[in-house]
Amino acid sequence: MQLFWLEQSGAAIAYSKIAPGDSFRQHTYAGHVWAIAKPNGDYLAIFQADTEPRIALIDGSTPARAAPRGGGGGGGAGRSPDGSKRIAFRDHNAILNRGDNETPITTNGSESSYYEGGVFWSPNSASAVFFRTAPGEKRKIHIVESSPRDQVQPKLRTFDYEKPGDRLDHPKPVLWRDGELIEIDDSLFPNPWPSRRVEWAPDSRSFILVYNQRGHQLMRVVRVDAQTGQSKLIIEEKTDTFIDYTNKIVRHFLWDTEEIVWMSERSGWNHLYLFDMKTGELKNPITQGQWVVRGVDRVDAEKRQIWFRAGGIHPAQDPYHVHYCRVDFDGSNLTILTQGDGTHTVSYSPNGQWMLDVYSRVDLPPVTELRRASDGSLVMEIERADASELIAEGWKPPVRFVAKGRDGQTDIYGILFFPMNHDPTKKYPVIENVYAGPQGSHVRKNFAINDMRQSLAELGFIVVQADGMGTSNRSKAFHDVCFKNLADAGFPDRIAWLRAAAQQYPSIDLNRVGIYGGSAGGQNALGGMLLHGDFYKAAVADCGCHDNRMDKVWWNEQWMGYPLGEHYDQQSNVTLAPKLQGKLLLMVGELDNNVDPASTMQVVNALIRADKDFELLVMPGIGHGTYGTPYGRRRLMDFFVRSLWNAEPRAAGETNRNTEN
């Protein structure tokens, strides 16, 4: 089997091959999506990483997942729904196959403007949409595998990798109908972020495109008449900052009633709206208030109800706790189905009458309840996990802590890990685990006992994590702080939070503060040292995207904007490297195909030019995330013991031991 990391753009990045009967451990960050595929490419499983380790057992008993429905004809398959014909592509052109007969559809394709799929057939098989693409520049990255297992000599690895500012593929939809090409009016979608999705109306008379303009500040739902090729604007979203197209887009087409369920932050909070598909008129908000929709689980067109997840809907609870709800299309009868003070995961019975609700907090073991799906009423508590024996042995759950952010008004939520032998009369260095990627919120909310940060705390540290402004799942204004401003990374909020924590927990020593993170967190960790060196004294920066021009295009243009401006250079850790003070360990895997390893090496070059002292660990054979390995984890821990305790982590002559257990 092949393990793939799925980028939010949809690209599948190959990681490791796993033989039948083998087990494999993959380092990941919470929220990353992974897929297991058979040799023929069929997916066996797709799963999203949580904040704690999970086990996936692939036993082959579950049917392979089907590809997503493409709206009437299956994107990319090429064959019409009635099976009578097929559109294929050869020599840059489109070809129609009917049995053994082959007819050119186009003849003007070239390397600089070629025809391609996917192919989206109308339900009646009379029409199809495919694409004519002006290709981008096809940037490639080259990395060297210094120590391959199957040979002595190194290997060169090359892969496609688009970066911010690159010329990207420019696909334009092409409409074929009854043997002729119909010119499509593309005035409403002139500069698309590359997307090749089409949704046909059941009557085959029109189709819908969702246009995301490069720069992610304009999104449109456009309906195209299949007879004339004329385009009509249905929904338009505009913003001066960004539309979170990778995480906050719901578009559910209700063809029987000609309506669209649409997700938007136009009110300042992430909510659902009902639009008239014919006129584009907003019929009504479906949800509203100072809370956010976190996702849609089910749209019941017959009952005109939506089942969704929400955050902040219980005002007295942590706003990041996920709760399950139901609401009618007209916005009435909002029913909060879960109540317990914690973050929830719900599974529904096959008949839809019952729900199994499991909730927990970092300081509350899981509680499992059976509830009625009709109104969320409690039928019975099935199980309440008991951690008393664990606590009796000295284990401590993380402590939840809330304090005001930079504005003195906004609540910032975080957690603190204390060592089991914590003495409140003594002072302890602090280590912040940072990941300020705007695509989500990152502080763990559910109960777990296996956490690297607790292991780190046992070395004599207080380890903390908080979500500052610029991260997601709060208001739009909270999120917008990151726009063209990734270097901010919420530091003013988290530093204020830490100072407040030190007031409540005097054993926190703010004169000895370290910070570590990986990927975007690696960028943040080093950025903390460069921009807040008076506060942070030591940092471990792993696999960081230290210059947002060096990292993948979809993630960085989403938050830093397009076209590229001076702010990219001004916020680069390479540019800021001469500001380094304190102790720094840079870590990177030589085979990182997520964040270009050259991003770390460019920081190394800048630090050398500035005559700065630092440590560098390059790990052969390792991809994205080196402190997820036993050796990398030990090096991180040793670094902080030496830097913040000014002590050797082991007695003289004692053998190094990894931290696997």
XYZ file of C-alpha atoms in Angstrom:
661
model
C 0.000 0.000 0.000
C 1.036 3.611 -0.489
C 0.652 6.316 2.153
C -0.215 9.762 0.803
C -0.455 13.158 2.471
C -3.390 15.036 0.922
C -2.796 18.733 0.457
C -5.832 20.983 0.819
C -5.486 21.720 -2.872
C -6.327 18.060 -3.447
C -2.814 17.018 -4.446
C -1.701 13.630 -3.099
C 1.920 13.635 -1.929
C 3.442 10.142 -1.727
C 5.171 9.396 1.569
C 5.825 5.727 2.285
C 5.064 2.272 0.971
C 3.737 -0.264 3.468
C 3.916 -3.984 2.798
C 1.060 -6.327 3.795
C 1.374 -7.282 7.433
C 3.722 -4.419 8.226
C 3.104 -1.545 10.592
C 4.296 1.996 10.054
C 4.448 5.106 12.221
C 4.013 8.479 10.510
C 4.637 11.821 12.168
C 1.868 14.315 11.436
C 0.297 17.525 12.601
C -3.296 17.775 13.769
C -5.654 18.435 10.888
C -3.461 16.906 8.190
C -5.321 14.459 5.953
C -3.784 11.112 4.966
C -4.830 8.419 2.529
C -3.936 4.754 2.115
C -4.125 3.551 -1.484
C -3.828 0.218 -3.227
C -1.159 -0.187 -5.936
C -3.770 0.657 -8.601
C -4.446 4.001 -6.911
C -7.812 3.165 -5.321
C -8.099 4.647 -1.848
C -8.607 2.172 0.974
C -8.909 4.772 3.693
C -8.805 8.515 4.230
C -8.400 9.935 7.700
C -7.653 13.240 9.404
C -4.976 13.416 12.073
C -6.013 14.336 15.589
C -3.933 15.991 18.274
C -2.966 12.599 19.665
C -1.652 9.355 18.206
C -4.214 7.183 16.468
C -4.062 3.658 15.055
C -5.479 2.828 11.626
C -6.046 -0.871 11.023
C -6.279 -1.625 7.300
C -7.766 -5.109 7.003
C -9.208 -4.876 3.507
C -12.768 -5.520 4.665
C -14.158 -2.092 3.756
C -14.883 -1.342 0.073
C -12.629 1.250 -1.510
C -14.055 4.743 -1.411
C -15.695 5.968 -4.587
C -14.530 9.148 -6.214
C -16.606 12.244 -5.432
C -19.609 12.869 -7.679
C -18.761 15.337 -10.381
C -22.241 16.633 -11.095
C -23.940 14.588 -13.767
C -21.076 12.862 -15.444
C -18.093 12.067 -13.283
C -15.126 14.362 -13.498
C -12.281 12.905 -15.479
C -13.811 9.554 -16.476
C -14.632 10.806 -19.972
C -17.481 8.362 -20.662
C -21.028 9.673 -20.975
C -23.669 8.543 -18.447
C -25.482 6.485 -21.092
C -22.209 4.817 -22.073
C -22.589 5.653 -25.760
C -19.561 7.912 -26.133
C -16.375 9.030 -24.535
C -14.226 12.161 -24.655
C -10.491 11.573 -24.543
C -7.430 13.776 -25.021
C -4.459 13.250 -27.298
C -1.826 15.550 -28.781
C -3.251 18.527 -26.852
C -6.732 18.082 -28.337
C -10.103 16.591 -27.430
C -11.423 13.538 -29.251
C -14.898 11.976 -29.300
C -15.095 8.184 -29.362
C -18.328 6.394 -30.342
C -17.582 2.701 -30.330
C -14.790 2.263 -32.885
C -15.374 5.650 -34.495
C -13.136 8.553 -33.503
C -13.902 12.190 -34.318
C -11.789 15.236 -33.452
C -13.608 17.747 -31.270
C -10.766 20.279 -31.372
C -7.763 20.731 -33.647
C -6.170 23.933 -32.342
C -4.617 22.612 -29.130
C -0.913 23.153 -28.516
C 1.678 22.912 -25.756
C 0.884 26.474 -24.763
C -2.899 25.988 -24.827
C -4.124 22.419 -24.561
C -7.399 20.647 -23.885
C -7.777 18.367 -20.873
C -10.175 16.837 -18.349
C -11.885 16.337 -16.145
C -14.859 15.727 -18.316
C -18.239 16.604 -16.828
C -21.154 15.165 -18.793
C -24.685 16.448 -18.598
C -27.124 13.889 -17.178
C -28.746 13.426 -20.612
C -25.345 12.700 -22.211
C -25.890 15.410 -24.838
C -23.365 17.917 -23.489
C -20.034 17.905 -21.726
C -17.698 20.409 -20.144
C -13.941 20.004 -20.232
C -11.114 22.524 -20.096
C -8.648 24.426 -22.217
C -5.586 25.230 -20.154
C -2.768 27.695 -20.552
C -0.092 25.894 -18.541
C 1.830 27.373 -15.651
C 5.580 27.358 -15.347
C 5.800 23.913 -13.681
C 8.407 24.689 -11.060
C 10.302 21.654 -9.814
C 12.172 21.067 -6.579
C 15.238 18.854 -6.397
C 16.324 17.194 -3.166
C 19.103 14.701 -2.553
C 18.590 11.482 -0.617
C 22.069 11.170 0.808
C 21.766 7.717 2.361
C 19.321 5.506 0.457
C 18.771 2.071 1.935
C 19.118 0.204 -1.342
C 22.385 1.642 -2.663
C 25.581 3.400 -1.658
C 25.331 6.377 -3.970
C 22.870 9.190 -3.234
C 19.670 9.661 -5.214
C 18.195 12.788 -6.724
C 14.488 13.275 -6.128
C 12.504 15.739 -8.234
C 8.885 16.763 -7.858
C 6.489 19.498 -8.964
C 6.082 22.301 -6.438
C 4.368 25.594 -7.199
C 5.363 28.591 -5.088
C 3.771 31.978 -4.411
C 3.859 34.289 -7.411
C 4.429 31.481 -9.915
C 2.474 31.486 -13.161
C -0.170 28.823 -12.540
C -2.310 26.769 -14.874
C -5.168 28.859 -16.263
C -8.053 26.498 -17.092
C -11.072 27.793 -19.037
C -14.227 25.692 -19.346
C -15.153 24.416 -22.801
C -18.746 23.421 -23.598
C -19.417 20.689 -26.174
C -23.030 20.033 -27.164
C -24.457 17.774 -29.836
C -21.287 17.781 -31.887
C -20.415 21.460 -31.660
C -18.481 23.758 -29.347
C -20.482 26.498 -27.633
C -18.495 29.586 -26.690
C -18.756 30.288 -22.966
C -18.953 33.838 -21.694
C -16.054 33.907 -19.209
C -16.302 37.578 -18.219
C -17.350 36.555 -14.705
C -14.340 34.279 -14.178
C -11.320 35.920 -15.870
C -8.461 34.944 -13.507
C -9.304 31.696 -11.759
C -7.394 29.965 -9.051
C -6.919 26.610 -10.835
C -10.092 24.592 -10.362
C -11.752 22.055 -12.588
C -15.148 21.299 -11.062
C -18.588 21.556 -12.647
C -22.074 20.842 -11.269
C -24.741 20.076 -13.879
C -28.424 20.777 -13.361
C -30.509 17.578 -13.464
C -32.382 18.872 -16.542
C -29.052 19.314 -18.408
C -29.985 22.877 -19.400
C -27.305 24.593 -17.306
C -24.310 23.986 -15.114
C -22.627 25.786 -12.240
C -19.028 26.860 -11.761
C -17.603 28.178 -8.508
C -15.016 30.819 -9.356
C -12.267 31.605 -6.872
C -10.174 34.490 -8.156
C -6.471 34.209 -7.549
C -5.718 36.111 -4.374
C -8.794 34.585 -2.675
C -10.616 37.888 -2.206
C -13.409 37.272 -4.719
C -15.559 34.169 -5.099
C -18.548 33.741 -7.379
C -21.149 31.109 -8.073
C -21.830 31.346 -11.809
C -24.592 29.567 -13.725
C -23.956 28.876 -17.412
C -26.732 28.277 -19.947
C -25.869 25.097 -21.853
C -27.724 26.295 -24.961
C -26.133 29.730 -25.320
C -23.010 29.665 -23.159
C -24.177 32.812 -21.359
C -23.064 33.212 -17.743
C -25.158 34.559 -14.888
C -23.913 35.663 -11.474
C -25.740 33.887 -8.632
C -23.615 34.559 -5.529
C -20.660 36.870 -5.024
C -18.354 37.043 -2.010
C -15.868 39.908 -1.699
C -13.425 40.785 1.045
C -10.485 43.108 1.594
C -8.605 40.295 3.348
C -9.172 36.668 2.336
C -11.874 34.087 1.766
C -10.917 30.903 3.592
C -11.604 28.738 0.556
C -9.819 25.645 1.883
C -11.706 25.362 5.163
C -14.920 27.413 5.129
C -16.659 26.622 1.875
C -19.989 24.791 1.814
C -22.021 24.837 -1.381
C -24.982 22.491 -1.461
C -27.184 22.687 -4.544
C -30.880 21.975 -4.000
C -31.972 21.454 -7.587
C -35.577 20.483 -6.862
C -36.229 23.865 -5.253
C -33.553 25.847 -7.136
C -31.763 26.892 -3.933
C -28.184 26.906 -2.664
C -26.954 26.411 0.889
C -23.876 28.621 1.100
C -21.268 29.228 3.806
C -19.947 32.741 4.341
C -18.232 35.003 6.870
C -20.003 38.103 5.506
C -21.535 38.831 8.924
C -18.187 38.638 10.681
C -18.877 35.064 11.809
C -18.877 31.838 9.808
C -22.512 30.976 9.032
C -24.876 29.338 6.547
C -27.176 31.141 4.114
C -29.958 30.133 1.732
C -29.881 31.643 -1.771
C -32.329 31.493 -4.651
C -30.487 29.738 -7.465
C -32.557 31.412 -10.191
C -32.280 35.033 -9.103
C -29.260 35.014 -6.794
C -31.395 36.613 -4.096
C -30.495 35.915 -0.480
C -33.610 34.256 0.923
C -32.443 34.203 4.540
C -29.570 33.488 6.895
C -29.874 29.903 8.116
C -27.617 30.433 11.122
C -26.556 33.662 12.783
C -25.020 34.965 15.979
C -21.643 35.463 17.632
C -20.598 31.858 17.147
C -19.367 29.871 14.153
C -20.424 26.932 12.025
C -17.557 24.431 12.085
C -18.926 22.080 9.421
C -22.037 20.570 7.834
C -22.801 16.894 8.418
C -26.069 16.453 6.530
C -28.522 18.429 4.421
C -32.016 16.938 4.429
C -33.771 18.481 1.434
C -37.044 16.680 2.152
C -37.342 17.903 5.747
C -35.526 21.143 4.888
C -33.121 20.704 7.767
C -29.356 20.967 8.175
C -27.299 19.032 10.700
C -24.095 20.864 11.505
C -21.261 21.387 13.992
C -20.774 24.674 15.825
C -18.242 26.409 18.027
C -19.067 29.008 20.661
C -22.771 28.217 20.610
C -22.757 27.604 24.385
C -21.607 31.044 25.633
C -20.393 29.739 28.999
C -18.118 27.129 27.416
C -14.783 27.258 25.634
C -15.672 28.625 22.145
C -13.473 25.995 20.511
C -15.591 23.131 21.866
C -17.414 21.438 18.994
C -21.159 20.929 19.467
C -23.740 19.321 17.188
C -26.885 21.137 16.099
C -29.819 21.090 13.710
C -31.691 23.970 12.094
C -34.434 24.435 9.503
C -33.616 25.996 6.141
C -35.488 29.168 7.090
C -33.343 29.614 10.206
C -36.027 28.511 12.633
C -36.007 25.696 15.175
C -32.304 25.846 15.993
C -31.703 22.825 18.229
C -28.438 22.282 20.079
C -28.181 18.507 20.311
C -25.169 18.267 22.646
C -24.863 19.868 26.057
C -21.892 18.567 28.061
C -19.078 21.027 28.809
C -16.468 19.627 26.434
C -15.730 19.016 22.777
C -18.034 16.459 21.175
C -17.963 13.691 18.599
C -21.313 12.257 17.545
C -22.297 9.191 15.549
C -25.887 8.714 14.414
C -27.824 5.454 14.321
C -28.668 4.089 10.847
C -32.334 5.047 11.276
C -31.392 8.573 12.347
C -33.315 8.402 15.618
C -30.413 8.133 18.062
C -27.037 9.693 18.546
C -24.028 8.419 20.451
C -22.345 11.473 21.940
C -18.782 11.252 23.281
C -17.344 14.382 24.826
C -14.285 15.270 26.863
C -11.920 18.066 27.804
C -8.204 18.017 28.444
C -9.132 17.747 32.138
C -12.253 15.576 31.746
C -12.031 11.920 30.629
C -14.524 10.895 27.933
C -18.221 10.733 28.766
C -20.426 8.645 26.466
C -24.145 9.399 26.268
C -27.090 8.125 24.266
C -29.317 10.988 23.113
C -32.388 11.371 20.945
C -31.524 12.879 17.589
C -34.901 14.627 17.434
C -34.193 17.070 20.249
C -30.875 16.038 21.826
C -32.579 14.899 25.021
C -30.568 12.523 27.171
C -31.662 8.888 27.172
C -28.870 7.586 29.383
C -25.242 7.987 30.265
C -23.526 4.883 28.939
C -20.029 5.313 30.306
C -17.901 7.819 32.174
C -14.174 7.151 31.954
C -12.339 7.176 35.274
C -8.791 8.533 35.518
C -8.598 8.372 39.310
C -6.025 5.566 39.405
C -3.856 7.431 36.927
C -4.100 10.596 38.996
C -3.314 8.613 42.152
C -0.047 7.597 40.502
C 0.850 11.265 40.128
C -0.311 12.013 36.583
C -1.792 15.462 36.065
C -4.041 16.604 33.228
C -3.189 19.862 31.471
C -4.575 22.977 33.110
C -6.949 25.141 31.076
C -6.274 28.846 31.311
C -7.968 31.902 29.785
C -6.599 35.460 29.726
C -7.075 38.624 27.687
C -5.150 39.163 24.478
C -3.379 42.210 23.068
C -6.512 44.359 23.050
C -7.317 43.734 26.701
C -10.767 42.451 25.699
C -10.498 39.262 23.647
C -10.220 35.973 25.527
C -7.239 33.809 24.594
C -7.518 30.113 25.430
C -4.631 27.806 26.211
C -3.334 24.933 28.319
C -0.410 24.364 30.670
C 1.418 21.091 31.329
C 3.039 20.891 34.769
C 5.562 18.215 35.785
C 4.127 15.501 38.005
C 6.452 16.539 40.831
C 5.666 20.222 40.418
C 6.517 22.279 43.503
C 4.591 25.582 43.435
C 7.232 27.188 45.651
C 9.947 26.714 43.018
C 10.595 28.399 39.664
C 10.396 26.463 36.398
C 11.453 27.418 32.878
C 8.604 27.678 30.383
C 8.489 26.127 26.915
C 5.822 27.214 24.456
C 4.675 24.781 21.788
C 3.663 27.019 18.888
C 1.746 26.415 15.689
C -0.049 29.527 14.451
C -1.130 28.266 11.036
C -4.279 30.256 10.101
C -5.978 27.199 8.621
C -7.229 26.091 12.039
C -7.053 26.350 15.800
C -4.498 24.103 17.408
C -4.768 23.817 21.184
C -5.964 20.338 22.093
C -9.478 20.289 23.539
C -10.087 16.570 24.115
C -8.771 14.225 26.795
C -5.559 12.293 26.190
C -2.791 10.797 28.275
C -0.123 10.337 25.604
C 1.279 13.779 24.849
C 4.858 14.717 24.051
C 4.405 17.984 25.907
C 3.809 16.135 29.175
C 7.001 14.162 28.558
C 8.820 17.444 28.035
C 7.317 18.859 31.232
C 8.697 15.909 33.213
C 12.197 17.213 32.497
C 11.450 20.158 34.764
C 9.520 22.535 32.518
C 6.083 24.073 32.367
C 4.945 23.554 28.773
C 2.208 25.746 27.327
C 0.167 26.237 24.178
C -2.396 28.894 23.260
C -4.286 30.044 20.154
C -3.671 33.723 19.474
C -5.274 36.056 16.976
C -4.740 35.093 13.360
C -5.833 31.495 13.885
C -9.246 30.200 12.893
C -12.564 29.147 14.443
C -13.349 32.480 16.091
C -14.699 35.676 14.510
C -13.597 36.887 11.079
C -11.855 39.865 12.735
C -9.908 37.479 14.989
C -8.835 35.478 11.931
C -8.030 38.490 9.735
C -5.097 39.483 11.950
C -3.000 37.025 9.932
C -3.655 38.702 6.559
C -0.352 39.738 4.988
C 0.899 39.409 8.552
C 2.022 35.835 9.245
C 5.040 37.118 11.173
C 2.628 38.393 13.822
C 1.669 34.774 14.545
C -0.441 35.860 17.519
C 2.663 36.611 19.603
C 1.226 39.736 21.283
C -1.739 37.661 22.483
C 0.212 34.644 23.643
C 2.848 36.721 25.427
C 0.061 38.592 27.237
C -1.538 35.223 28.035
C 1.766 33.892 29.410
C 2.280 36.968 31.567
C -1.205 36.506 33.002
C -0.492 32.812 33.604
C 2.656 33.751 35.515
C 0.548 35.975 37.755
C -1.723 33.055 38.605
C 1.040 30.426 38.723
C 4.123 32.101 40.271
C 6.282 29.033 39.604
C 6.414 30.140 35.946
C 9.806 31.753 35.341
C 9.405 34.309 32.553
C 13.155 34.907 32.532
C 13.617 31.430 31.032
C 11.165 30.994 28.167
C 11.731 28.646 25.244
C 9.629 27.965 22.170
C 9.402 25.166 19.600
C 7.304 24.253 16.595
C 7.316 22.489 13.254
C 6.290 23.491 9.721
C 4.428 26.802 10.113
C 5.261 26.348 13.785
C 8.934 26.201 12.842
C 8.546 29.554 11.130
C 6.754 30.833 14.243
C 9.362 29.498 16.675
C 12.240 31.191 14.885
C 10.120 34.294 14.332
C 9.579 34.488 18.072
C 13.332 34.638 18.611
C 13.856 37.226 15.873
C 10.976 39.576 16.710
C 10.545 38.937 20.436
C 14.065 38.054 21.492
C 13.619 39.963 24.732
C 11.012 37.368 25.774
C 12.117 34.069 24.210
C 15.581 32.813 25.140
C 15.783 29.530 23.205
C 14.000 27.998 20.217
C 13.773 24.774 18.247
C 12.505 25.410 14.713
C 11.699 22.237 12.785
C 11.029 22.072 9.027
C 9.961 25.705 8.989
C 8.550 27.628 6.037
C 10.858 30.486 6.977
C 10.164 32.565 3.873
C 6.620 32.438 2.552
C 7.894 32.804 -1.010
C 9.631 29.427 -0.630
C 6.629 27.407 0.508
C 3.676 25.931 -1.397
C 1.560 28.407 -3.316
C -1.918 27.464 -2.089
C -1.146 27.840 1.628
C 0.899 31.021 1.485
C -1.048 33.077 -1.057
C -4.179 32.248 0.958
C -2.877 34.226 3.954
C -0.134 36.490 2.581
C -1.996 37.556 -0.545
C -1.393 37.889 -4.282
C 0.329 39.508 -6.056
C 3.434 39.336 -3.902
C 4.444 42.539 -2.140
C 7.215 43.882 0.059
C 5.645 42.275 3.114
C 6.810 38.844 1.934
C 10.440 39.957 2.159
C 9.974 42.053 5.285
C 8.480 39.123 7.221
C 10.949 36.502 6.019
C 13.034 34.849 8.725
C 15.905 35.044 6.246
C 15.611 38.832 6.146
C 15.225 38.992 9.931
C 18.030 36.519 10.715
C 20.544 39.205 11.859
C 18.190 39.994 14.753
C 18.837 36.604 16.374
C 19.667 36.606 20.049
C 19.498 33.616 22.347
C 19.984 29.949 21.515
C 18.627 28.288 18.391
C 18.382 24.733 17.068
C 17.265 24.415 13.445
C 16.020 20.980 12.366
C 15.075 19.718 8.928
C 14.615 16.426 7.109
C 16.544 16.204 3.872
C 13.573 14.544 2.118
C 10.935 17.072 3.131
C 8.531 17.342 0.194
C 6.003 19.435 2.101
C 8.140 22.473 2.927
C 11.169 22.983 0.696
C 14.243 22.098 2.848
C 16.077 24.948 1.124
C 13.949 27.293 3.219
C 15.838 26.177 6.332
C 19.190 26.271 4.554
C 18.584 29.851 3.425
C 18.144 30.783 7.096
C 21.396 28.960 7.836
C 23.134 31.001 5.156
C 21.729 34.268 6.525
C 22.771 33.391 10.086
C 26.304 32.571 8.951
C 26.505 35.852 7.051
C 25.391 37.630 10.227
C 28.008 35.681 12.243
C 25.378 34.193 14.560
C 25.871 31.063 16.650
C 23.260 28.331 16.275
C 22.837 24.569 16.002
C 21.691 22.689 12.903
C 20.368 19.135 12.654
C 19.772 17.751 9.152
C 18.309 14.240 9.279
C 18.990 11.945 6.299
C 16.043 9.942 5.033
C 13.489 11.987 6.978
C 10.649 13.969 5.444
C 8.449 16.636 6.997
C 8.814 16.730 10.769
C 12.062 15.636 12.405
C 11.171 15.978 16.065
C 8.523 13.350 15.433
C 11.383 10.846 15.254
C 12.923 9.380 18.438
C 16.303 10.962 17.700
C 14.844 14.332 16.818
C 12.696 14.303 19.940
C 15.713 13.554 22.156
C 17.721 16.321 20.546
C 14.890 18.791 21.160
C 14.632 17.785 24.812
C 18.393 17.867 25.349
C 18.576 21.308 23.766
C 16.062 22.803 26.168
C 17.656 21.168 29.223
C 20.997 22.690 28.264
C 19.580 26.061 27.187
C 17.051 26.760 29.948
C 18.399 24.725 32.868
C 22.076 25.223 31.975
C 22.584 21.550 32.772
C 23.601 18.359 31.018
C 20.646 16.047 30.393
C 22.608 12.951 31.441
C 25.288 12.158 33.959
C 28.854 11.783 32.728
C 29.257 8.466 30.957
C 25.512 7.791 30.759
C 24.386 6.464 27.392
C 21.993 8.485 25.252
C 18.480 7.073 25.161
C 15.800 7.988 22.687
C 12.403 9.150 23.868
C 10.238 6.610 22.050
C 8.624 5.600 25.333
